[in-house]
CSV table of C-alpha atoms and ligand atoms in Angstrom, one decimal:
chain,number,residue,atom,x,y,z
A,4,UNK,CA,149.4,63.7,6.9
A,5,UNK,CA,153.1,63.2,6.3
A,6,UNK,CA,154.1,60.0,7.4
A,7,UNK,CA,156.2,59.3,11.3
A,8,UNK,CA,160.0,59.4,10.8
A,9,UNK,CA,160.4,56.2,12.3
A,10,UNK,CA,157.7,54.6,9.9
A,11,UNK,CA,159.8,55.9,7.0
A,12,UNK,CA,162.8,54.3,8.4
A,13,UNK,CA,162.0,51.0,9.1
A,14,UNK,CA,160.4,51.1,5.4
A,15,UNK,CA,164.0,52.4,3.6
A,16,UNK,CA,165.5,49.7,6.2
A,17,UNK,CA,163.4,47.3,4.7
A,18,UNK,CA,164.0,48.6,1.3
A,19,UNK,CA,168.0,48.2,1.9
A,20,UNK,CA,167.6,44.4,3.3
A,21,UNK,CA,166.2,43.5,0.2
A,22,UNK,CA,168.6,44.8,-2.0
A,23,UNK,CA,171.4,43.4,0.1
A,24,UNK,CA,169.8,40.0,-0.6
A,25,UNK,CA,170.3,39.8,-4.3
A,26,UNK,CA,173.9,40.5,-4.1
A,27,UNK,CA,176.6,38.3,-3.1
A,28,UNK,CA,179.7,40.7,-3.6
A,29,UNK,CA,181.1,41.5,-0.4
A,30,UNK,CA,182.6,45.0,-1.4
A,31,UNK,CA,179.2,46.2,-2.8
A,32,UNK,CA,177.1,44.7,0.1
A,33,UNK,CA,179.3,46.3,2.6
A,34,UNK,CA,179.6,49.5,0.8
A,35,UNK,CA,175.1,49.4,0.1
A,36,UNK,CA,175.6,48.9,4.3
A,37,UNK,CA,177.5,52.3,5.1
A,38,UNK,CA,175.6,54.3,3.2
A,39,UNK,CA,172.3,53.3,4.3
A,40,UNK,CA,173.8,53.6,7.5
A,41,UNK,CA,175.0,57.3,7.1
A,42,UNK,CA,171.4,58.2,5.4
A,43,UNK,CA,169.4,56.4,8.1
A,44,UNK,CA,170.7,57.9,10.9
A,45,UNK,CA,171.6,61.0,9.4
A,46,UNK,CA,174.8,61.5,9.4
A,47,UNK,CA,178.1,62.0,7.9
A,48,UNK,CA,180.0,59.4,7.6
A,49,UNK,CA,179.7,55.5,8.1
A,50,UNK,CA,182.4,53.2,8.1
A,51,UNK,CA,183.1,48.7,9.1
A,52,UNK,CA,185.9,47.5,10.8
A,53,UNK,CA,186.9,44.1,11.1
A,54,UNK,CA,189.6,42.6,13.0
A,55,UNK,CA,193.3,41.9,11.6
A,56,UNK,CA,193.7,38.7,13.4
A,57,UNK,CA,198.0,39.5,12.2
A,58,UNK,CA,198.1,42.3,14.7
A,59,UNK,CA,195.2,42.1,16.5
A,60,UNK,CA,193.6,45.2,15.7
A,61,UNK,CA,191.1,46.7,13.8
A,62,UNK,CA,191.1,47.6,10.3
A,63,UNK,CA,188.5,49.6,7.8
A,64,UNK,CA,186.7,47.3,5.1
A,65,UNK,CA,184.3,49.4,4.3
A,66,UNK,CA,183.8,53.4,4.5
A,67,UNK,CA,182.9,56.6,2.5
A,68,UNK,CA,184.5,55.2,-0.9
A,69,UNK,CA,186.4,58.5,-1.4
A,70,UNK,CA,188.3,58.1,1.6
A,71,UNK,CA,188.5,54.3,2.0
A,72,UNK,CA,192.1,53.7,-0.1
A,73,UNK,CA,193.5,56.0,3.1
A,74,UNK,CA,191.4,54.3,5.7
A,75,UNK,CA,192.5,51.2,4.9
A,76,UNK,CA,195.8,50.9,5.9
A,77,UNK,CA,195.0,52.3,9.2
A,78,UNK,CA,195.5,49.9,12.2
A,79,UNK,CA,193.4,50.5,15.3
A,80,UNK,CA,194.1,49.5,18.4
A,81,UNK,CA,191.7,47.2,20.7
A,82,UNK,CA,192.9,48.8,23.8
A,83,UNK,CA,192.9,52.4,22.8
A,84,UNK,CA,189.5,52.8,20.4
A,85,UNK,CA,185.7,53.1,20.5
A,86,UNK,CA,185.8,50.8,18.0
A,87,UNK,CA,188.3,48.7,19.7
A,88,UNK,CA,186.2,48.9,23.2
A,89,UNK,CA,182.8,48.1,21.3
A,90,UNK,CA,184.8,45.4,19.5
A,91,UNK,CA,186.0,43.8,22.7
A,92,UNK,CA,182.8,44.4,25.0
A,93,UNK,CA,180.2,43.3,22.2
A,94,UNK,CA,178.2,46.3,23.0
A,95,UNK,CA,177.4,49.6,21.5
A,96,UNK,CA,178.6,53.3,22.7
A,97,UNK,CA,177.4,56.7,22.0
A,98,UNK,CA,179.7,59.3,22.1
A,99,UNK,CA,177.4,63.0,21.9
A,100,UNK,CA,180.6,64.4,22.5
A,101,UNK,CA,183.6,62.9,21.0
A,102,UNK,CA,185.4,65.7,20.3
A,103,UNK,CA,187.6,66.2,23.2
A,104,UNK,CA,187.0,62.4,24.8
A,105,UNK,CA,190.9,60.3,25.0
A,106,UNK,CA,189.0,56.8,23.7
A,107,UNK,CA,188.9,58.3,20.2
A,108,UNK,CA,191.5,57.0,18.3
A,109,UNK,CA,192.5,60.4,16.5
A,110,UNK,CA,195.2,59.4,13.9
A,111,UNK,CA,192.7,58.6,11.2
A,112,UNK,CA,191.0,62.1,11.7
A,113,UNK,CA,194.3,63.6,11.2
A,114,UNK,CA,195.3,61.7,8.4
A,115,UNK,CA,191.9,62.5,6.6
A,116,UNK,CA,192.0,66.5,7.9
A,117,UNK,CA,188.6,64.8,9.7
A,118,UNK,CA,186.8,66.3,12.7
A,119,UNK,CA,184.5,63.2,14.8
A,120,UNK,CA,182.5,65.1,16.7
A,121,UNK,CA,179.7,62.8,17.8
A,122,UNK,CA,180.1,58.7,17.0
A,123,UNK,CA,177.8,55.7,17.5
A,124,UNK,CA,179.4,52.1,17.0
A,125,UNK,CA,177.8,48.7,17.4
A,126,UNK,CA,179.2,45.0,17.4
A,127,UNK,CA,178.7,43.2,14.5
A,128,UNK,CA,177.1,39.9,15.9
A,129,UNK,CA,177.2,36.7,14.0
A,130,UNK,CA,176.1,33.8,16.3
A,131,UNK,CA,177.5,35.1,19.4
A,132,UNK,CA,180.6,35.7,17.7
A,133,UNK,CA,181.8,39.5,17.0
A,134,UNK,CA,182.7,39.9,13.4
A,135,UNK,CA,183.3,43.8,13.3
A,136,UNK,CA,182.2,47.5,14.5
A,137,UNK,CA,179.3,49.5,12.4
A,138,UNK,CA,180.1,53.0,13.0
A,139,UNK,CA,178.9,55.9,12.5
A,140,UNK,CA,180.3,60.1,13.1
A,141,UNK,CA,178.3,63.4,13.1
A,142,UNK,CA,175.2,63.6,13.1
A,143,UNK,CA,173.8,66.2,11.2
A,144,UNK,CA,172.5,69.5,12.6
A,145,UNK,CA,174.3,69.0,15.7
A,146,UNK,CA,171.4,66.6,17.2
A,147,UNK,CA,172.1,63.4,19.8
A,148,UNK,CA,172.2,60.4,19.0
A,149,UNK,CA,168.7,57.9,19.9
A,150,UNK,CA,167.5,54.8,20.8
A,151,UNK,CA,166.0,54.5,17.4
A,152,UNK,CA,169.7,55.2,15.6
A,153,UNK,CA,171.0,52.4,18.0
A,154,UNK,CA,168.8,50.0,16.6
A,155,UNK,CA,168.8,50.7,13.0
A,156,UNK,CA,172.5,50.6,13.2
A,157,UNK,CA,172.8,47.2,15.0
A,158,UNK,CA,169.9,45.6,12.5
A,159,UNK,CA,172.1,47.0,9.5
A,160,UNK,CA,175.2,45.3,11.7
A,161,UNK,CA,173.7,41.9,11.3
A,162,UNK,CA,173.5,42.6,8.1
A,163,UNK,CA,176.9,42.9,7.5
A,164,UNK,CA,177.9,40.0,9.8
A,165,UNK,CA,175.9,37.8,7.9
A,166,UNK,CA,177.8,39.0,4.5
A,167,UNK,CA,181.1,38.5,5.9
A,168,UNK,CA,180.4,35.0,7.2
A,169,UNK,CA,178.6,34.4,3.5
A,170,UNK,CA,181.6,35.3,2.2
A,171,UNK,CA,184.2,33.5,4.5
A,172,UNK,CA,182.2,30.9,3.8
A,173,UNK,CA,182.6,31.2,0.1
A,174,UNK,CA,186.1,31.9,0.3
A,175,UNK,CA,187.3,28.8,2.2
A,176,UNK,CA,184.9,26.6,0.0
A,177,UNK,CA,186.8,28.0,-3.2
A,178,UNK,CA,190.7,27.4,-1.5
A,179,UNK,CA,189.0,23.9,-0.7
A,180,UNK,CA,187.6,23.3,-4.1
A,181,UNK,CA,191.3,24.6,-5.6
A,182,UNK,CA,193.2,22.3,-3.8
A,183,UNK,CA,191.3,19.7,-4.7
A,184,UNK,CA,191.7,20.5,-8.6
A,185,UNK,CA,195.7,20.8,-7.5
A,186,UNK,CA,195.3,17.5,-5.9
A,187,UNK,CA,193.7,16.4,-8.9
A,188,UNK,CA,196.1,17.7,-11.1
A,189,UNK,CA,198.9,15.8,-8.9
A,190,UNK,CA,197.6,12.7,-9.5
A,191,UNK,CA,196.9,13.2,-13.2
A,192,UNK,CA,200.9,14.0,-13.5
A,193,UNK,CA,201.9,11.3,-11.3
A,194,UNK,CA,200.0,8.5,-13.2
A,195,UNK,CA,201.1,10.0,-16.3
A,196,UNK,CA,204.8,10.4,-15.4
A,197,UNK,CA,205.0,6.7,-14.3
A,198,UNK,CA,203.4,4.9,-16.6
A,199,UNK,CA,206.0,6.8,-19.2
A,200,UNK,CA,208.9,5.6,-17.3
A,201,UNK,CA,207.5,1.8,-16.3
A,202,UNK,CA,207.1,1.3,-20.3
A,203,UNK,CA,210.6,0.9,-21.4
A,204,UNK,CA,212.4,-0.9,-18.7
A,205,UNK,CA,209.0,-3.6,-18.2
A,206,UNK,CA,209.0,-3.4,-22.1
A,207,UNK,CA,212.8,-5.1,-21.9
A,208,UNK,CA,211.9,-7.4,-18.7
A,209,UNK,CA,209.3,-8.9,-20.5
A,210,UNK,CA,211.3,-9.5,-23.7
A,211,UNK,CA,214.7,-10.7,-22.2
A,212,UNK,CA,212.2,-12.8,-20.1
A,213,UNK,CA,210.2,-14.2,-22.7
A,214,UNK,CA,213.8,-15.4,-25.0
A,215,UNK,CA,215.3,-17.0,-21.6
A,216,UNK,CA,212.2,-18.8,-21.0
A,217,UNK,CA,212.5,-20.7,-24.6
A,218,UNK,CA,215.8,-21.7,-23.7
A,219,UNK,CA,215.6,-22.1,-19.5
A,220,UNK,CA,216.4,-25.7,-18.6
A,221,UNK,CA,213.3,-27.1,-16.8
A,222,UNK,CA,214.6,-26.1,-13.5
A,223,UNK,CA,215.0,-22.4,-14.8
A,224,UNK,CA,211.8,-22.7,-16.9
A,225,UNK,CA,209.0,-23.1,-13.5
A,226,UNK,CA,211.4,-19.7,-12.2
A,227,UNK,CA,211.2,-17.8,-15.6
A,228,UNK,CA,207.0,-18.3,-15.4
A,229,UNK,CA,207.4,-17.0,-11.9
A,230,UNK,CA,209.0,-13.4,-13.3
A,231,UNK,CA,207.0,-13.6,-16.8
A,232,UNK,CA,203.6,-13.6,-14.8
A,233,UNK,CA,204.8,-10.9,-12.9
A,234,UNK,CA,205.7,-8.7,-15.1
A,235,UNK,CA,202.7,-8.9,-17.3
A,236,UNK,CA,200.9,-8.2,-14.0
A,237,UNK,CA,202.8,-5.2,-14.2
A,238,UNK,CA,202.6,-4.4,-17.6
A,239,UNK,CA,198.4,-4.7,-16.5
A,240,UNK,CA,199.2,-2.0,-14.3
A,241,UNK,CA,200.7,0.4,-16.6
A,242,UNK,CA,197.9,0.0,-19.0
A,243,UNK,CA,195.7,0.9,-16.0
A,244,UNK,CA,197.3,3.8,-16.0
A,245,UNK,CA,197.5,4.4,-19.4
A,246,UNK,CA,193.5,4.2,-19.7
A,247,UNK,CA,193.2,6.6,-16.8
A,248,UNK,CA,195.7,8.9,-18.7
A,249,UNK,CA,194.7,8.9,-22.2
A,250,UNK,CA,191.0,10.1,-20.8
A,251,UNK,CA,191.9,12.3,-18.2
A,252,UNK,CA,194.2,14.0,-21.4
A,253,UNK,CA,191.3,13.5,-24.1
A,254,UNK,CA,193.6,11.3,-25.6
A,255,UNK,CA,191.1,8.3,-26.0
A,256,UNK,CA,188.9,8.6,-28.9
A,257,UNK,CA,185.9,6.3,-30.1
A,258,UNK,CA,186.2,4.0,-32.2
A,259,UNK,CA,182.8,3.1,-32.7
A,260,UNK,CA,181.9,-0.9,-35.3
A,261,UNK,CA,179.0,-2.9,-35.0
A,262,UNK,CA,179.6,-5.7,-32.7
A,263,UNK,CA,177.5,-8.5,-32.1
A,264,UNK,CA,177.0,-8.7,-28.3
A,265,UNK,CA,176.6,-12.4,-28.5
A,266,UNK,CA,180.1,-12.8,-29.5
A,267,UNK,CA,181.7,-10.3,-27.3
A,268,UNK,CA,180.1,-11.2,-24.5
A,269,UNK,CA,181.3,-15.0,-24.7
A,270,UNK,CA,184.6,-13.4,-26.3
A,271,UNK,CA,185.7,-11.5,-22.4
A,272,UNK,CA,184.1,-13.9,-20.5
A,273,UNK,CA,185.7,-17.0,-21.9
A,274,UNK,CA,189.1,-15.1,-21.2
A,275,UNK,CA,188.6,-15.3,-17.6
A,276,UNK,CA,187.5,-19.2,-17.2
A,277,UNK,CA,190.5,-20.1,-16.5
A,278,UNK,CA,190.7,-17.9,-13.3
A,279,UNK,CA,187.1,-18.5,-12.4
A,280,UNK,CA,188.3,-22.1,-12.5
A,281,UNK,CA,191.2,-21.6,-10.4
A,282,UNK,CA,188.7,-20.6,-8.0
A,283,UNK,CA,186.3,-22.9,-8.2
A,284,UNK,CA,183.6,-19.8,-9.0
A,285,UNK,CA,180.9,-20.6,-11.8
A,286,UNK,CA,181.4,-18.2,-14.4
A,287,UNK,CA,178.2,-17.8,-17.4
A,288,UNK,CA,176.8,-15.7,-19.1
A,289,UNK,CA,173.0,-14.4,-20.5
A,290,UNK,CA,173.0,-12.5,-23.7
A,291,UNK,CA,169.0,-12.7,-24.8
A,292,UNK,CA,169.3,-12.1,-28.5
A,293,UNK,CA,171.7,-13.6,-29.9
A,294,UNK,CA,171.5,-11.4,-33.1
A,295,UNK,CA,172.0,-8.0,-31.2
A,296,UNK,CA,174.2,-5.9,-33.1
A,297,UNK,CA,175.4,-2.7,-31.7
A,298,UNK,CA,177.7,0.2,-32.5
A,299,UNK,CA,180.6,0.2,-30.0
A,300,UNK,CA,184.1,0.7,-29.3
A,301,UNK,CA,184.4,-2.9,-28.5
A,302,UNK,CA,188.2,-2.7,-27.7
A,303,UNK,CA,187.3,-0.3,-24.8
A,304,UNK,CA,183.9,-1.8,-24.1
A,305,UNK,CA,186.1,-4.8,-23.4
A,306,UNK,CA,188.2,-3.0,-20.9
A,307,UNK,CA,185.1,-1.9,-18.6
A,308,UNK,CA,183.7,-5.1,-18.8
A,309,UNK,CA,186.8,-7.1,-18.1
A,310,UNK,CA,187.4,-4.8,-15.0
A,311,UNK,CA,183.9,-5.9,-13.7
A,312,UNK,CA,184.2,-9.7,-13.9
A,313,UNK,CA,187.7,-9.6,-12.9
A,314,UNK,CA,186.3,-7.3,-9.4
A,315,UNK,CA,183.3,-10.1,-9.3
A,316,UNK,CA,185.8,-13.1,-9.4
A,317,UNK,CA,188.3,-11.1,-7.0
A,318,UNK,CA,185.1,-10.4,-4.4
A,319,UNK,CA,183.6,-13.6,-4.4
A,320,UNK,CA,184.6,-16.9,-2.4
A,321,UNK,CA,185.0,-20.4,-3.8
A,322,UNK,CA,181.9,-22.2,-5.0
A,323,UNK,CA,180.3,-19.1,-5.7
A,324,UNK,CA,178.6,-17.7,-8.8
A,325,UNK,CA,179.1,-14.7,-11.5
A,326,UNK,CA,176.9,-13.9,-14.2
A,327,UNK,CA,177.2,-11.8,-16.9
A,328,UNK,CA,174.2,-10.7,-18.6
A,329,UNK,CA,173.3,-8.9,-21.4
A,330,UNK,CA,170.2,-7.4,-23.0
A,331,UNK,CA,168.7,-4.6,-25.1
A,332,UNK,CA,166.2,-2.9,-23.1
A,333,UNK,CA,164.2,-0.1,-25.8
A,334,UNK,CA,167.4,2.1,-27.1
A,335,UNK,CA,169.8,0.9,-24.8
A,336,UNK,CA,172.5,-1.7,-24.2
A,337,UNK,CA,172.5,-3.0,-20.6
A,338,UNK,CA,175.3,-5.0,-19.1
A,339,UNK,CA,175.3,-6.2,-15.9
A,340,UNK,CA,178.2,-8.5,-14.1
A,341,UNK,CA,176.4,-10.2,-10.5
A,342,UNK,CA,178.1,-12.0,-7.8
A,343,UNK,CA,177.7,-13.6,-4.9
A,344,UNK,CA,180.4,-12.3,-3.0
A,345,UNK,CA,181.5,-10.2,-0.5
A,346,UNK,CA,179.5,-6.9,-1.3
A,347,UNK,CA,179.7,-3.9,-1.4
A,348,UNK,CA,179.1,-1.4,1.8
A,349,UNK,CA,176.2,1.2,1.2
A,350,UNK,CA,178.3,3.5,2.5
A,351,UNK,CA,181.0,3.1,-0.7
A,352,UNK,CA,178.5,2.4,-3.3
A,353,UNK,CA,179.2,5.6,-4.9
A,354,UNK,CA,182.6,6.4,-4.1
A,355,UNK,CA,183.8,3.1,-5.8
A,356,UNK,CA,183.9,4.5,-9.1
A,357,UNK,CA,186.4,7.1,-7.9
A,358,UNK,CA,190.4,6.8,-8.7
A,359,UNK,CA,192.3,4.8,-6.2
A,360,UNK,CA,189.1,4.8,-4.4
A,361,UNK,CA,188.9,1.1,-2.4
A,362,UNK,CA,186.9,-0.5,0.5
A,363,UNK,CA,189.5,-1.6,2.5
A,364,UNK,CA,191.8,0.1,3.6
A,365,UNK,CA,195.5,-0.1,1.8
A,366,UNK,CA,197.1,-1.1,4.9
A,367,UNK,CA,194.9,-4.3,5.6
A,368,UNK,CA,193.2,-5.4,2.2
A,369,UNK,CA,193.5,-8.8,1.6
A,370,UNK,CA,192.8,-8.3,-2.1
A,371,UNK,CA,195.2,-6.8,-4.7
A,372,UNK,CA,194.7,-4.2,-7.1
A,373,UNK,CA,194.9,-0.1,-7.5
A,374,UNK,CA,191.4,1.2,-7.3
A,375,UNK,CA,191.4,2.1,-11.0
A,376,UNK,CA,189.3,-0.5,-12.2
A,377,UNK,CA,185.8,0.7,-11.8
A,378,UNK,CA,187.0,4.6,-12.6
A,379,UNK,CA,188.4,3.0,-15.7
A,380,UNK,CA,184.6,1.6,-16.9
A,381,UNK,CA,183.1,4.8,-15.8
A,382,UNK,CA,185.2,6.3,-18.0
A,383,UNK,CA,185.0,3.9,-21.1
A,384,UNK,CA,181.2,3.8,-20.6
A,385,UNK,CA,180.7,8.0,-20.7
A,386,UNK,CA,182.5,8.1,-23.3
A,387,UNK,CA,179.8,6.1,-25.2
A,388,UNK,CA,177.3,8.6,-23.5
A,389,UNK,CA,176.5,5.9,-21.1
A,390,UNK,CA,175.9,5.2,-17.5
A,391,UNK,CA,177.4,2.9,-14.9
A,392,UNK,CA,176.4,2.5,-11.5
A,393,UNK,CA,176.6,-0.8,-8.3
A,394,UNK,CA,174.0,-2.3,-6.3
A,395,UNK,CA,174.6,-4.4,-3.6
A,396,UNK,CA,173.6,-5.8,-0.4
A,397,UNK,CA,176.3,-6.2,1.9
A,398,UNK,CA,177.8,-9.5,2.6
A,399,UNK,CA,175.6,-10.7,-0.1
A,400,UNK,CA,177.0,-10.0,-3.5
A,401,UNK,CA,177.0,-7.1,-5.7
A,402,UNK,CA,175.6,-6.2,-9.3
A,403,UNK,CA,177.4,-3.7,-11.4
A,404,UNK,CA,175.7,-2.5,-14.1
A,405,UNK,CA,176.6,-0.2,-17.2
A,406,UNK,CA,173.8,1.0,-19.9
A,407,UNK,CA,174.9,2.1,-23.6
A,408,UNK,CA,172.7,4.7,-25.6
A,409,UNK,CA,172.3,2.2,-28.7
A,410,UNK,CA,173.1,5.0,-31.6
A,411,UNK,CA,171.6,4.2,-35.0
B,28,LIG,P1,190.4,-2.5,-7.3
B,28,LIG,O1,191.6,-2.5,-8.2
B,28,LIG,O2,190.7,-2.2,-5.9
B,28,LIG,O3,189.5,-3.7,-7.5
B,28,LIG,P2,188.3,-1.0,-8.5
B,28,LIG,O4,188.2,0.4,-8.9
B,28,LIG,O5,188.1,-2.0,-9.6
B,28,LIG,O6,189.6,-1.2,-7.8
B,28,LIG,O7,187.2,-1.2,-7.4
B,28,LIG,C1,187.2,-0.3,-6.3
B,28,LIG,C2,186.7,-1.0,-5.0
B,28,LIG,O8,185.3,-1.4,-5.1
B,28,LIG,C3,187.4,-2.3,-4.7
B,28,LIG,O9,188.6,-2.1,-4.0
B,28,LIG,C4,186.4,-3.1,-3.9
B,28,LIG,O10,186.5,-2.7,-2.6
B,28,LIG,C5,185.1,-2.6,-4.4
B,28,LIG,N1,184.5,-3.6,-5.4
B,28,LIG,C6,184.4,-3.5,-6.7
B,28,LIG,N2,183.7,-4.5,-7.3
B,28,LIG,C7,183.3,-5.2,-6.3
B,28,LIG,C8,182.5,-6.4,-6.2
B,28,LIG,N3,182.0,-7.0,-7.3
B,28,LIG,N4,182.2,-6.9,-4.9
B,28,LIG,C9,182.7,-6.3,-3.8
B,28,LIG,N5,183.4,-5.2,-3.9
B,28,LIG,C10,183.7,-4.6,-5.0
């Protein structure tokens, strides 16, 4: 017994869905849409419309692909259209007889020598919004139009709305994620741009400064500190950026020596005493073999590290405590810098190791600095194939943490 038309139907319809899911290309999809459309309901020709939010009309996007370079510059009106009316109204029209009704827009048919003589359009729905117009002309043998056609059409019409939205989606999301790389890009240029030019003229300040202060009178001398300590906070700055620079330009290479931990460890920390002093803040350090030797670029290594102490003795309040501690756990090198300060928000936990990324807010910190610190030890402790990462309990302190692959 051959099988009931409408069975076979909803079984091609079936088929067609689940081809349209394993593409993503919004030409093909569209085009896989009309032509299941013009087979299942047995017709001529189908064709999509969407709307031209420029001039508010209706334009092809889809269509017999013959025809579809001549379709496509074709605007139909809203006011004056059955795609227009289905388009504005959100429901579907048959026309049995189009050829002599005044809502079909005729200038395509001219242009393609075309005769509509029957049509059925639906809305294409997408979460009560209308995205479009399915339509379709003709159909074969001279037969009307049925309830069946209507719905096939309007399940193949959320087909399509779905694809478009998909790919709007898609398409916003890429502008988005090129803008950011522009953004990016920006900031690479700017950082390199002005560290170049702060070299040379800080280069001079800090010479000119540096003769003036052997010979300053004491009077001039406590003045000539004031304007030497300034400018080698600047000259800190630059070499921020420099850091940031020479690895976002694959500039920085690896130099990688044994170091003995013990001895680099005490090495950085002992440069900061004098500022953990300053503050009254307790400043040690843990290293638990004191024979560790490991291969590292200890120059950069030094960098990340000193960025992590100096953030632990900027985030913490007099009388309180910083350790740095260091062990070998299995193949790896782990570093860790605690304080009891301030801590970190859970919220930022993971954005702090972003450029020029900070907690407060530029406009009412209290604390100095250029949000390069921490992006600067990511960056130093990738390179040695490592891993860096902050823990913290807010109001409580903080622990920052970086592991090195230990490479034999
Ligand atoms: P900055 O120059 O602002 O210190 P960093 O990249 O070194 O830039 O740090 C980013 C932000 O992370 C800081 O502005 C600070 O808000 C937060 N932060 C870093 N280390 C600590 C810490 N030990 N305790 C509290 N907050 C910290």
């Amino acid at each position: 017994m051959a099988k009931p038309d409408y069975t076979h139907r909803l079984e091609r319809l079936l088929e067609i869905s689940r081809k349209l899911n394993t593409s993503l290309v919004l030409e093909s999809l569209l085009q896989t849409i009309t032509e299941a459309a013009s087979e299942l309901v047995d017709c001529d020709d189908s064709s999509i419309l969407t709307i031209d939010e420029e001039t508010k009309s209706l334009h092809f996007i889809a269509g017999p692909w013959f025809e579809l370079d001549l379709m496509k510059p074709f605007r139909v009106p809203l006011d004056s259209s059955v795609a227009g009316w289905v388009f504005t109204h959100a429901q579907p029209v048959v026309l049995q007889d189009a050829g002599q009704d005044a809502r079909v827009f005729r200038a395509v048919d001219k242009a393609l020598n075309f005769e509509t003589g029957s049509i059925i359009a639906v809305p294409m729905i997408f979460k009560d919004q209308t995205m479009g117009v399915l339509e379709a002309v003709n159909k074969k043998g001279n037969l009307s139009y049925n309830n069946e056609d209507i719905l096939i059409l309007e399940t193949l019409a959320s087909q399509a709305a779905v694809a478009l939205q998909n790919a709007r989606l898609l398409e916003k999301t890429q502008e988005a994620y090129e803008q950011m790389i522009e953004l990016d890009r920006m900031k690479t240029d700017f950082i390199a741009i002005t560290s170049h030019e702060l070299r040379t003229p800080l280069g001079l300040i800090l010479g000119h400064a540096t003769f003036l202060r052997e010979t300053a009178s004491d009077e001039q001398a406590s003045q000539m500190d004031v304007i030497l300590r300034s400018a080698m906070r600047l000259k800190e700055i630059v070499e921020e950026f420099s850091n940031v620079e020479n690895f976002k330009s694959g500039m920085a290479r690896l130099h990688l020596r044994p170091t003995n931990i013990q001895h680099f460890i005490q090495e950085v920390v002992d440069s900061f005493q004098e500022i953990a002093h300053q503050k009254d803040i307790a400043l040690s350090y843990d290293v638990t073999r004191a024979n560790l030797t490991v291969g590292l670029d200890a120059e950069k290594i030094g960098v990340a590290l000193s960025n992590l102490i100096k953030n632990a003795l900027t985030y913490t309040n007099t009388e309180g405590h910083v350790l740095v501690k260091a062990e070998a756990v299995r193949s790896s090198l782990w570093v860790s810098v605690s304080d009891d300060g301030i801590g970190i928000p859970a919220k930022d936990i993971k954005k702090i190791f972003e450029r020029f990324y900070q907690v407060e807010s530029h406009l009412t910190r209290r604390h100095g600095g250029m949000g390069l610190g921490l992006s600067i030890a990511r960056n130093m402790a990738e390179m040695h194939d490592g891993r860096i990462w902050a823990e913290s309990v807010d109001g409580h302190g903080s622990r920052l943490t970086f592991v090195l692959p230990i490479k034999r």
